[in-house]
Coordinates of N, CA and C in Angstrom, one line a residue:
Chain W
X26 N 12.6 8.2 -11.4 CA 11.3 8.9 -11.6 C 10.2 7.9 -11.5
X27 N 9.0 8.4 -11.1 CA 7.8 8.1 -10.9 C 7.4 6.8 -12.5
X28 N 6.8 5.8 -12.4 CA 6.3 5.2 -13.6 C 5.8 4.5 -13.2
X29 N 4.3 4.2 -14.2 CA 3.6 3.3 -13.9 C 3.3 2.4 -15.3
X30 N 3.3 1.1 -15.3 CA 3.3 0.6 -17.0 C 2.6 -0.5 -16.9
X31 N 2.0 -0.5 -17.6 CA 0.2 -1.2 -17.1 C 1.1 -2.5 -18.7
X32 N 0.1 -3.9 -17.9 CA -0.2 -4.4 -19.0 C -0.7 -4.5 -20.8
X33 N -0.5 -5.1 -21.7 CA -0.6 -4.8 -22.9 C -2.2 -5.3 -22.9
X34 N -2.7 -4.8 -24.4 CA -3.9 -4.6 -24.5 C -4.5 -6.3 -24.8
X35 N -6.0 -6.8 -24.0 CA -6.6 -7.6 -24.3 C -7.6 -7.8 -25.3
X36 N -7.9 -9.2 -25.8 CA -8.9 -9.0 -26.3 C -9.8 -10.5 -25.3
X37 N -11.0 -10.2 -24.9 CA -11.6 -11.4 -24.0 C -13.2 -11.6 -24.6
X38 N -13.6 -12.8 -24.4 CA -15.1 -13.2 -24.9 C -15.7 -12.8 -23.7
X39 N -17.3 -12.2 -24.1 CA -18.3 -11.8 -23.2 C -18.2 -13.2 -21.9
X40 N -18.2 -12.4 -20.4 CA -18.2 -13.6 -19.6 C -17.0 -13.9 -19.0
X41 N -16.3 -13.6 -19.9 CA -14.6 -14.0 -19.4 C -14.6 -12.9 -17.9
X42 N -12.9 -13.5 -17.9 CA -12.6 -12.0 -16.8 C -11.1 -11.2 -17.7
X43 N -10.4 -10.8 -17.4 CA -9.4 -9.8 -17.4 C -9.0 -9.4 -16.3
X44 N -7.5 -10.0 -16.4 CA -7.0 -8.7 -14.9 C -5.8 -7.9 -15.4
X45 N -5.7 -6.5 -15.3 CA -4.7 -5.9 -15.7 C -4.0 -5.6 -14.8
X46 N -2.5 -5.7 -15.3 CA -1.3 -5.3 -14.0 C -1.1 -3.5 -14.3
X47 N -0.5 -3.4 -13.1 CA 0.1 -2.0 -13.4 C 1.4 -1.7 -12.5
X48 N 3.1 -2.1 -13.0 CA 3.8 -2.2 -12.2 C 4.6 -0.9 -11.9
X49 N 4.5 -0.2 -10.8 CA 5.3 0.3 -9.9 C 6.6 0.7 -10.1
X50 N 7.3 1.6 -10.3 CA 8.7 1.6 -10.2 C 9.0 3.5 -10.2
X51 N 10.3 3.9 -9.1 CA 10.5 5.1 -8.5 C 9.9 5.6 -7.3
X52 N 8.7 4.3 -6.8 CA 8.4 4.7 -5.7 C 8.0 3.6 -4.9
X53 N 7.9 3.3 -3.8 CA 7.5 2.4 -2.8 C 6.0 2.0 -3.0
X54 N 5.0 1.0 -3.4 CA 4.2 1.0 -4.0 C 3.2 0.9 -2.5
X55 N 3.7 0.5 -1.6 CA 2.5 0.5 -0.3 C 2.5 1.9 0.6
X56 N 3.2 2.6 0.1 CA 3.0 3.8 0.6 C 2.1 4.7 -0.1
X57 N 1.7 4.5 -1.0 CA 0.3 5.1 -1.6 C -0.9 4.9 -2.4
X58 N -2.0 5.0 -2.2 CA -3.2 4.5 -2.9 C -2.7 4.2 -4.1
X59 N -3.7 3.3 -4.7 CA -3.7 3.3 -6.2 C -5.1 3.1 -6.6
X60 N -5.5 4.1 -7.9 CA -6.8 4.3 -8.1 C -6.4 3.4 -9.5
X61 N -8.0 3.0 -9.8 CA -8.5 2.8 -11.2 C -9.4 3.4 -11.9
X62 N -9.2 3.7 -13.4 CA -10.4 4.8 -13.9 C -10.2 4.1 -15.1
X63 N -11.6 3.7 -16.2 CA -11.3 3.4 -17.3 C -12.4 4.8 -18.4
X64 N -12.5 4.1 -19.6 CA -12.7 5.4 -20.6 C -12.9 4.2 -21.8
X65 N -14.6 4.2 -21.9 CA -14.8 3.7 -23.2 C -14.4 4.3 -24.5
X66 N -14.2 4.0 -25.5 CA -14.2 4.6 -27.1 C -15.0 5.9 -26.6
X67 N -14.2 6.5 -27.1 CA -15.6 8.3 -27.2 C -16.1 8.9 -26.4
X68 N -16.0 8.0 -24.9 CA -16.4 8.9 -24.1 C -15.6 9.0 -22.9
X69 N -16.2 9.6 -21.4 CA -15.7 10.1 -20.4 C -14.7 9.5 -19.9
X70 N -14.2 9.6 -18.7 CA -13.5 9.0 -18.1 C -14.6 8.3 -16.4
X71 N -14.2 7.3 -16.0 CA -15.4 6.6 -15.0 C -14.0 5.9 -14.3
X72 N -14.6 6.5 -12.9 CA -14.1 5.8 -11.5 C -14.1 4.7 -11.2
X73 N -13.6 3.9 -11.4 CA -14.3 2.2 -10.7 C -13.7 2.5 -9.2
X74 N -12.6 2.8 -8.7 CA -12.3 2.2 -7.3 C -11.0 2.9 -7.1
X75 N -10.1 2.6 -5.7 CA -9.0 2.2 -5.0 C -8.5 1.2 -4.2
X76 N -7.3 1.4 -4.3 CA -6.8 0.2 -3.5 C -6.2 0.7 -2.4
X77 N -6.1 0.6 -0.9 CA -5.1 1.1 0.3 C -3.6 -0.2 -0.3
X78 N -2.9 0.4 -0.6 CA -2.0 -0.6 -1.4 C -1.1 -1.4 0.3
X79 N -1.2 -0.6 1.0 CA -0.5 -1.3 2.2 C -1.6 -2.6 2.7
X80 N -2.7 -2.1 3.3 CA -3.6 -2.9 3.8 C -4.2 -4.0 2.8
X81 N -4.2 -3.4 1.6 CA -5.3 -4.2 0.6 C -6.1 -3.9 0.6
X82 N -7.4 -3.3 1.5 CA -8.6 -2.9 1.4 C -8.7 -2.1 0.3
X83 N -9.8 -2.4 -0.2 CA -10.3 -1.6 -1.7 C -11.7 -1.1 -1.3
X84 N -11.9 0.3 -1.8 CA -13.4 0.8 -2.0 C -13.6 0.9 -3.7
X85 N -14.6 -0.1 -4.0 CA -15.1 -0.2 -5.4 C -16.6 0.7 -5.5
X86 N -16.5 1.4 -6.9 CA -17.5 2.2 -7.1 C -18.7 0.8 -7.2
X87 N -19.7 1.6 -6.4 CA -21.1 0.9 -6.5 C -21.3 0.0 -7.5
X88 N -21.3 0.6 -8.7 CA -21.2 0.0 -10.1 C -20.7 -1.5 -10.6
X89 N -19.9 -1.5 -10.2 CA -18.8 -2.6 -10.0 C -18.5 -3.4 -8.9
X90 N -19.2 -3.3 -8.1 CA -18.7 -4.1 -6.9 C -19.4 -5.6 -7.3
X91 N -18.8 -6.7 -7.0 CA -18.7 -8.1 -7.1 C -18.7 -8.3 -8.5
X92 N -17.9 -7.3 -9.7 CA -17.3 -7.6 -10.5 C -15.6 -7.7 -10.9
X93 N -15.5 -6.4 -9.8 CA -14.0 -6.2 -9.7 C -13.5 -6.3 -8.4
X94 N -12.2 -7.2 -8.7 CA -11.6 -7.3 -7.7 C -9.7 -6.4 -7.5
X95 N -9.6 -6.0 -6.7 CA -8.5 -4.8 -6.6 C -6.9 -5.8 -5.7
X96 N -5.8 -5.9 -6.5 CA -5.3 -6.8 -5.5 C -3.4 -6.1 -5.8
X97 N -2.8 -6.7 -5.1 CA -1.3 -5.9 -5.5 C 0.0 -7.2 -4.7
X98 N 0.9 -7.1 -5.4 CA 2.1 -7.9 -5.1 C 3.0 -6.9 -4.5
X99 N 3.7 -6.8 -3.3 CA 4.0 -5.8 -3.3 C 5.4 -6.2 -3.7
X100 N 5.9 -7.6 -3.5 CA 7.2 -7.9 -3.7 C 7.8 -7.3 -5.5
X101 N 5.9 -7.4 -6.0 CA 7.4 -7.1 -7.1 C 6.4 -5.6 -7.8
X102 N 5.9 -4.7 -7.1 CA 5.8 -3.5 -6.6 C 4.5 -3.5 -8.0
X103 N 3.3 -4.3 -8.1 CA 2.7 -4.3 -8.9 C 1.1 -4.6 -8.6
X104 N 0.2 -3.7 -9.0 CA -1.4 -3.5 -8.5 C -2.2 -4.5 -9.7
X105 N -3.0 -4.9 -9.4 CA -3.9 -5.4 -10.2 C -5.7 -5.2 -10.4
X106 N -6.1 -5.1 -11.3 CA -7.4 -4.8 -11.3 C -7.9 -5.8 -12.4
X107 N -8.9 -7.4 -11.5 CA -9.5 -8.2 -12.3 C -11.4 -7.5 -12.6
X108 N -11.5 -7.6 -13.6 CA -12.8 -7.2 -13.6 C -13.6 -8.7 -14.7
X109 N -14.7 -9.4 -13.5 CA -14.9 -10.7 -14.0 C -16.3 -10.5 -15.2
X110 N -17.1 -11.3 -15.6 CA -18.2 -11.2 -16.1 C -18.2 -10.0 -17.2
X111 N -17.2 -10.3 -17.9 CA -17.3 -9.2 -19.0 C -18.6 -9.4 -19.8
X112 N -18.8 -7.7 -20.4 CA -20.1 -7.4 -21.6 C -19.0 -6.8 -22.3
X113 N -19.8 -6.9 -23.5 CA -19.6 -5.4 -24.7 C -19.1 -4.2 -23.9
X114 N -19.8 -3.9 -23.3 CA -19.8 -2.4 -22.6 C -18.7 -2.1 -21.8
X115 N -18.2 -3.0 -21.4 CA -16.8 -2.9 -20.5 C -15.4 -2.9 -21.6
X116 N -15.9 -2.5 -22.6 CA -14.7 -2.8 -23.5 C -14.1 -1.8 -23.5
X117 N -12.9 -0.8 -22.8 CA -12.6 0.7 -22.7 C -11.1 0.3 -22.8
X118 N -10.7 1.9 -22.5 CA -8.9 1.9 -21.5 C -9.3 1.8 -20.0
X119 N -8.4 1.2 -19.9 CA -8.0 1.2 -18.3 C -7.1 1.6 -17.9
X120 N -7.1 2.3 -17.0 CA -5.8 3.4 -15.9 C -5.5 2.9 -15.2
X121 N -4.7 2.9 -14.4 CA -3.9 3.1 -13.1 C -4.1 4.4 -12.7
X122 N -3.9 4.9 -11.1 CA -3.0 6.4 -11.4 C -2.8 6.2 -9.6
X123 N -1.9 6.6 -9.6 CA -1.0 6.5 -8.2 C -2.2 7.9 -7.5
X124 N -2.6 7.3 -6.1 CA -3.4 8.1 -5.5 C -2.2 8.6 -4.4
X125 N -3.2 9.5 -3.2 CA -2.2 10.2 -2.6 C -1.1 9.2 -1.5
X126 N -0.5 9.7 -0.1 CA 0.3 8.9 0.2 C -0.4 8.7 1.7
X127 N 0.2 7.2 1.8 CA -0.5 6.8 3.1 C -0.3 7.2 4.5
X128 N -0.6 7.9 5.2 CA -0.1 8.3 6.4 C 0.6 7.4 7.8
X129 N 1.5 7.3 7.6 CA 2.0 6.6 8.6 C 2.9 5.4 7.9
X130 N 3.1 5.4 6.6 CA 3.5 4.3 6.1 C 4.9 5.2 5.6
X131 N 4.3 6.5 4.6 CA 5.4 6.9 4.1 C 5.6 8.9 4.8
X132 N 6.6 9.2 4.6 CA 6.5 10.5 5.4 C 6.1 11.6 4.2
X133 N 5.4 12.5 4.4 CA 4.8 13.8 3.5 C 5.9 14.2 2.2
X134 N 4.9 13.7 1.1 CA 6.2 14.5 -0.2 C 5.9 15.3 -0.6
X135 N 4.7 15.7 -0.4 CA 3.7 16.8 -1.3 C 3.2 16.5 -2.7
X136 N 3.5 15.6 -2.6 CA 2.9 14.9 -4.4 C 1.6 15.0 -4.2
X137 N 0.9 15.8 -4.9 CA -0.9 15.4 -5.1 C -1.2 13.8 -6.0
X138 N -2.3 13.4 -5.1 CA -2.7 11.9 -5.6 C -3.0 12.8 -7.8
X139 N -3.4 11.5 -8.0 CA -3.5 11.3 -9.8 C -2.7 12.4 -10.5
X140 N -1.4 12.1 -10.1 CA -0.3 12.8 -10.5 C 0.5 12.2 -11.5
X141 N 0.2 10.9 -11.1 CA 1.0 9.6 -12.2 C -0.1 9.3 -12.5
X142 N 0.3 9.0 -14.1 CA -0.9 7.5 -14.3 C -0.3 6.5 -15.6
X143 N -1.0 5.2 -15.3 CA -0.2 4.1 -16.5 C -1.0 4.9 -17.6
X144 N 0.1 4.2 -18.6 CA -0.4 4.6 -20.5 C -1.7 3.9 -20.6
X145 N -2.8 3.5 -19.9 CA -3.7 2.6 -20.2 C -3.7 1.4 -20.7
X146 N -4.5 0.3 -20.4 CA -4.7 -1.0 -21.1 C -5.8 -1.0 -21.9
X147 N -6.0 -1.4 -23.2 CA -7.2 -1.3 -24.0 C -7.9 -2.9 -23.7
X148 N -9.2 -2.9 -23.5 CA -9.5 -4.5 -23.2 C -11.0 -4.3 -24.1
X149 N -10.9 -5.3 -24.9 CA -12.0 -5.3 -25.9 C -12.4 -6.6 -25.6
X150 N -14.0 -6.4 -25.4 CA -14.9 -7.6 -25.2 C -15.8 -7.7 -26.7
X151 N -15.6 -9.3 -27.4 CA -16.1 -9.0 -28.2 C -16.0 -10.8 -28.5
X152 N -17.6 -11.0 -29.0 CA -17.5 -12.9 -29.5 C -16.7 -12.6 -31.2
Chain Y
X52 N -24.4 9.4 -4.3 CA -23.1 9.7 -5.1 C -22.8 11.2 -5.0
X53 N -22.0 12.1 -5.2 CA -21.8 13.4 -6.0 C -21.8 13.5 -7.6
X54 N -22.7 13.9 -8.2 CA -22.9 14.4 -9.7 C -22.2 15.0 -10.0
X55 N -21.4 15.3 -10.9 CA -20.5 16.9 -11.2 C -20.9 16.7 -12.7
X56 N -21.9 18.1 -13.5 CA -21.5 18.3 -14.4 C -21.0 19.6 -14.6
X57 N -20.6 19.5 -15.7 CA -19.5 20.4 -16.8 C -20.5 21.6 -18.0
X58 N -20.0 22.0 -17.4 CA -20.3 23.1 -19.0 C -19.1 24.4 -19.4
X59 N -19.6 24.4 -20.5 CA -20.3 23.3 -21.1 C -19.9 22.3 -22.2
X60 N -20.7 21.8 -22.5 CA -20.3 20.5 -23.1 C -19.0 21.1 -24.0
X61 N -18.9 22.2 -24.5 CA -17.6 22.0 -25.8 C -17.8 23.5 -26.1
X62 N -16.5 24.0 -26.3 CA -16.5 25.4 -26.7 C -15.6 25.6 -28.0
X63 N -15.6 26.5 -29.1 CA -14.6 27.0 -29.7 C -14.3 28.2 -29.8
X64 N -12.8 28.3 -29.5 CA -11.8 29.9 -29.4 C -10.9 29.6 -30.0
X65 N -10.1 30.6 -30.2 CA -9.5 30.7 -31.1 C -7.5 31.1 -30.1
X66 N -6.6 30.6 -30.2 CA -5.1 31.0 -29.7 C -5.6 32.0 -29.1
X67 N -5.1 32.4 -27.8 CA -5.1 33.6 -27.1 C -6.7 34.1 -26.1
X68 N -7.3 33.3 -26.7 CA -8.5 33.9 -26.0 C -8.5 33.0 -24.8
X69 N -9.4 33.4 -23.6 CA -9.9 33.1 -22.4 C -10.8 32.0 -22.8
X70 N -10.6 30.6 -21.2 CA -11.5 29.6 -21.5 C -11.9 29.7 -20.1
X71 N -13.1 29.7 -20.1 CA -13.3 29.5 -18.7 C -14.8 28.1 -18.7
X72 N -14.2 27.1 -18.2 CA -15.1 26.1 -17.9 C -15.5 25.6 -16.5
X73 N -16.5 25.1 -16.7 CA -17.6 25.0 -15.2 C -17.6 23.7 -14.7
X74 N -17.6 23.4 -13.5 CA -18.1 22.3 -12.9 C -18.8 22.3 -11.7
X75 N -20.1 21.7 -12.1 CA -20.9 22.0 -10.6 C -21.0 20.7 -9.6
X76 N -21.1 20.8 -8.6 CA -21.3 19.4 -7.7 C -22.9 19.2 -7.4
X77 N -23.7 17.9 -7.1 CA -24.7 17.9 -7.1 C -25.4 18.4 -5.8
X78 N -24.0 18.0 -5.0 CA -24.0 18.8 -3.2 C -23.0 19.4 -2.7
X79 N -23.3 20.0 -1.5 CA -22.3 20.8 -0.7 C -21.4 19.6 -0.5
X80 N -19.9 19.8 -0.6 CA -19.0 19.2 -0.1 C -17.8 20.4 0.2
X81 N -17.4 19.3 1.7 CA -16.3 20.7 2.7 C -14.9 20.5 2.4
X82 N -14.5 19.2 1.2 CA -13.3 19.2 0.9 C -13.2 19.9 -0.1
X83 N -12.3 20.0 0.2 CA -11.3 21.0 -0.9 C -10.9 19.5 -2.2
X84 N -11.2 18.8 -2.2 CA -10.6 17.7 -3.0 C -11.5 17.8 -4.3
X85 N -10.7 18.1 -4.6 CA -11.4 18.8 -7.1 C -10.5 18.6 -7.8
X86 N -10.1 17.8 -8.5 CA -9.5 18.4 -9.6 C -9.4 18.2 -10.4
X87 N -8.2 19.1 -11.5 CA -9.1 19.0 -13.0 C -8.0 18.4 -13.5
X88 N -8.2 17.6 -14.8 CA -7.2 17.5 -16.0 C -7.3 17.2 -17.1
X89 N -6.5 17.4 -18.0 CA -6.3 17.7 -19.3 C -6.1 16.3 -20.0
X90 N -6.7 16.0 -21.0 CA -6.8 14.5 -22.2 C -6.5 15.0 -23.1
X91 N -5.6 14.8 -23.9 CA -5.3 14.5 -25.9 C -5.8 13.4 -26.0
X92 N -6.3 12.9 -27.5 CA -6.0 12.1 -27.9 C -5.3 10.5 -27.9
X93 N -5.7 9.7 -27.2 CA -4.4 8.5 -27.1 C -3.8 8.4 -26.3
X94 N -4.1 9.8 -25.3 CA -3.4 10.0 -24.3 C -4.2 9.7 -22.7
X95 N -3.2 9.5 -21.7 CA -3.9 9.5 -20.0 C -3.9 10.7 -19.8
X96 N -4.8 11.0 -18.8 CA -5.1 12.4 -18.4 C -4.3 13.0 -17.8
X97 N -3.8 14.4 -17.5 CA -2.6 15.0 -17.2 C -3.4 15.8 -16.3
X98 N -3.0 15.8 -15.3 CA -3.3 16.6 -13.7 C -3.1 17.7 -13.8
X99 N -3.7 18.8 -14.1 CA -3.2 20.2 -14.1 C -3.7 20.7 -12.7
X100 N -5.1 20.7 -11.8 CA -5.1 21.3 -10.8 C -5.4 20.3 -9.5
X101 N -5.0 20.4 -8.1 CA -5.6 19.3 -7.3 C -5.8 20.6 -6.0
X102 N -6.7 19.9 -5.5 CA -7.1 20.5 -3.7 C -7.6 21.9 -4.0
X103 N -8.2 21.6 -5.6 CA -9.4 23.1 -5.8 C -8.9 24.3 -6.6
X104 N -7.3 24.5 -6.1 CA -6.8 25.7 -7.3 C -5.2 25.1 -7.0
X105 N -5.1 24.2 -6.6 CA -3.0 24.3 -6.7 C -2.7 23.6 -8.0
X106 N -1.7 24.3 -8.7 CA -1.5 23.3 -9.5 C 0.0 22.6 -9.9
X107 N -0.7 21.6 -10.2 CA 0.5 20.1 -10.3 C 2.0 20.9 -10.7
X108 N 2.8 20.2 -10.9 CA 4.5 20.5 -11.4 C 4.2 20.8 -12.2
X109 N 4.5 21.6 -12.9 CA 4.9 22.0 -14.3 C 3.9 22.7 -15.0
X110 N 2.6 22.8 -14.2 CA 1.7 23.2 -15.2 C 1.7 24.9 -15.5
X111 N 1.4 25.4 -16.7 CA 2.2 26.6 -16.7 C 1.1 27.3 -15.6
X112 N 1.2 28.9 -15.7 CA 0.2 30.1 -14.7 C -0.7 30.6 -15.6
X113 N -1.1 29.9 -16.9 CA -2.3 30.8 -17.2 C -3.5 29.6 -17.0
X114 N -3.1 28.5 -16.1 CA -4.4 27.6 -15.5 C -4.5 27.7 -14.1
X115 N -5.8 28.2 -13.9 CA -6.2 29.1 -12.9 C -7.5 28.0 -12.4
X116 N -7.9 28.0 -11.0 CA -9.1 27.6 -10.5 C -9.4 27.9 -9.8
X117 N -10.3 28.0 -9.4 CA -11.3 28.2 -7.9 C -13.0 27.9 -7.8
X118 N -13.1 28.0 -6.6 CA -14.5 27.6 -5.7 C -15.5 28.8 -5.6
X119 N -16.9 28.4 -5.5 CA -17.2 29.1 -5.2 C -19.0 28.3 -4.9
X120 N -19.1 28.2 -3.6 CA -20.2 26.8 -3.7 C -19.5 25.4 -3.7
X121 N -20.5 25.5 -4.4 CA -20.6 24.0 -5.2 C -20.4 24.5 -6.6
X122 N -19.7 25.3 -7.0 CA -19.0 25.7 -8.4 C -18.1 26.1 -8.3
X123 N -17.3 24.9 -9.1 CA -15.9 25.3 -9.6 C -15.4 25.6 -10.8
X124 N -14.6 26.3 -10.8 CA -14.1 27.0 -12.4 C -12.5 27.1 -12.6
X125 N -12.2 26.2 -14.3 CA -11.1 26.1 -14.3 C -11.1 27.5 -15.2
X126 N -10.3 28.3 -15.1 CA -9.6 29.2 -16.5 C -8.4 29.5 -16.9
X127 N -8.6 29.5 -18.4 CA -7.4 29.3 -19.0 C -7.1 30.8 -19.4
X128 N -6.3 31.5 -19.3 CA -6.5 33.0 -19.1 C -6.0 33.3 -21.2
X129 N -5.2 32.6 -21.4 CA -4.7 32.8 -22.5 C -4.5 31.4 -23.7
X130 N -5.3 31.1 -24.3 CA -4.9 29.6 -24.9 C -4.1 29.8 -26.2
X131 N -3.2 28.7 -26.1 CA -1.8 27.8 -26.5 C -2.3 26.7 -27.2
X132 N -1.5 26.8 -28.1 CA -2.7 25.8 -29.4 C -2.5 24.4 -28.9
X133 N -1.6 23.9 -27.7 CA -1.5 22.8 -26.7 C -2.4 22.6 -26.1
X134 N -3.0 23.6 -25.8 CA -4.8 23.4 -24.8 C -5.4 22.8 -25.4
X135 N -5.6 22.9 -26.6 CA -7.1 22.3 -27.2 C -7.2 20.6 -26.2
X136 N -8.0 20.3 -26.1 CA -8.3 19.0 -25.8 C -9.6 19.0 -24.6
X137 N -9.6 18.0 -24.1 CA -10.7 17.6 -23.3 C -10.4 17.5 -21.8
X138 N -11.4 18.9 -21.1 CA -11.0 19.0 -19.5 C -11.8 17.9 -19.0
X139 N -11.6 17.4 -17.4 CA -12.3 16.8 -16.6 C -11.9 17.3 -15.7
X140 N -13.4 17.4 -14.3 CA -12.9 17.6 -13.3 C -13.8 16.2 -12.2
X141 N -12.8 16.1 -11.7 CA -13.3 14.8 -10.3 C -12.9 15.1 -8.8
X142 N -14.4 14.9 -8.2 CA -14.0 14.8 -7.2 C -13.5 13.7 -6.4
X143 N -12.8 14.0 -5.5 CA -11.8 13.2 -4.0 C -12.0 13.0 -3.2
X144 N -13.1 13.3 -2.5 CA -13.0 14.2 -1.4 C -14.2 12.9 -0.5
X145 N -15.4 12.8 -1.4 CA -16.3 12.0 -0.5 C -16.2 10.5 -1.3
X146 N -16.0 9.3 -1.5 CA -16.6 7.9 -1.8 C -17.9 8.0 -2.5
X147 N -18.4 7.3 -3.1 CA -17.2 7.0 -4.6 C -16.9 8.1 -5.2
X148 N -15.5 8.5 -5.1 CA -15.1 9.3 -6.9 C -15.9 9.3 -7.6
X149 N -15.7 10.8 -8.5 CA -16.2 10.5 -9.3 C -16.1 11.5 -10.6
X150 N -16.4 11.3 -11.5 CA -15.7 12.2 -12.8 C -17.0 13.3 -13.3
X151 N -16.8 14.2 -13.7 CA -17.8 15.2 -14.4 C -17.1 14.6 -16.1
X152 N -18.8 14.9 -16.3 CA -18.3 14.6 -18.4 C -17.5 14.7 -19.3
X153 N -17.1 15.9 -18.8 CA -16.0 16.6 -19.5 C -16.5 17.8 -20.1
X154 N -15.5 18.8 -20.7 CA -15.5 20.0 -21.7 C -14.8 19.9 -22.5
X155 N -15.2 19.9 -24.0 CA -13.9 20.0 -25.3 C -13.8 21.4 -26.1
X156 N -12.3 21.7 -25.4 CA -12.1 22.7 -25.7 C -11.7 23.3 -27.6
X157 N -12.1 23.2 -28.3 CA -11.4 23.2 -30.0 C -11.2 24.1 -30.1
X158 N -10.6 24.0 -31.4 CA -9.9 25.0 -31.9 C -10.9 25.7 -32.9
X159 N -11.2 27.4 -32.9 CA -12.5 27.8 -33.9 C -11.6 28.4 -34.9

């Protein structure tokens, strides 16, 4: 079956970076996107980006661009999301969630994208 | 960007009653790509609808959605004291993603 199992929770000083893993297993990990979403204490859930997990190319939300960087191993079927220049404010969960499937890489399952997603990583920024 | 909010912010019903919550987009968009899911507590979000009204594996038939505009509406025809919790709906469809507020649904 489908699983995604993100790394354990950080704690980093303002400034630092953080990269969280999220590894792969029940499915071929370059045959389909993989998004990131995090979720401060208390509130919403927020898009930062995806990864084309075959090519590498990443589209990062506005917000975040030249803080996060989107990257993946495929050998050992595992995505990563470094997000550098930490604040307070970046202190949330962070997701994974397996987006849809790549065309041409894997053949049609019908799985709709954010179908899976890791248990979150908690990363607390804090002096 | 696409805006999506939610209303509204938070409702209380009681077992059995009808929930019907909103999400509006800030523009016309021609994808079908919406959808909604369900948060507990402690928990990742659980995909109940994708591509506007289908919904995911397992999710039971009293979560219903549809279009109409640039308004979409999830309803819950009958609530299961398992509902209570916090909808979101995001769009897919155009760059950047993006999430509406949410709706919390409680228990009255």
């Amino acid at each position: 079956q489908v699983q995604l199992v993100q790394s354990g929770a950080e704690v980093k000083k303002p400034g630092a970076s953080v990269k969280v893993s999220c590894k792969a297993s029940g499915y071929t990990l370059n045959g389909y996107y993989m998004h990131w979403v995090r979720q401060a204490p208390g509130q919403g859930l927020e898009y930062m980006g995806y990864m084309h997990s075959q090519s590498g190319d990443t589209q990062i939300a506005q917000k975040f661009q030249g803080r996060v960087t989107m990257t993946r191993d495929t050998s050992i079927s595992t995505a990563y999301m470094e997000l550098s220049r930490l604040r307070s404010d970046d202190t949330a969960v962070y997701y994974c969630a397996r987006g849809g499937i790549i065309a041409g890489v894997m053949p049609a399952d019908g799985t709709p994208p954010f179908n899976y997603w890791g248990q979150g990583t908690l990363v607390t920024v804090s002096s | 960007e696409i805006v999506l909010t939610q209303s509204p912010g938070s409702l209380s019903l009681s077992p059995g009653e009808r929930a019907t919550l909103s999400c509006r987009a800030s523009q016309t968009f021609t994808s079908t790509s919406l959808a909604w899911f369900q948060q507990k507590p402690g928990q990742a979000p659980r995909l109940l609808i994708y591509a506007t009204s289908n919904r995911a594996t397992a999710i039971p038939d009293r979560f219903s959605a549809s279009r109409s505009g640039t308004d979409f509406t999830l309803t819950i025809s009958s609530l299961e004291p398992e509902d209570f919790a916090v909808y979101y709906c995001l769009q897919y469809g155009i760059s950047p993603f993006t999430f509406g507020p949410g709706t919390k649904v409680a228990i009255k």
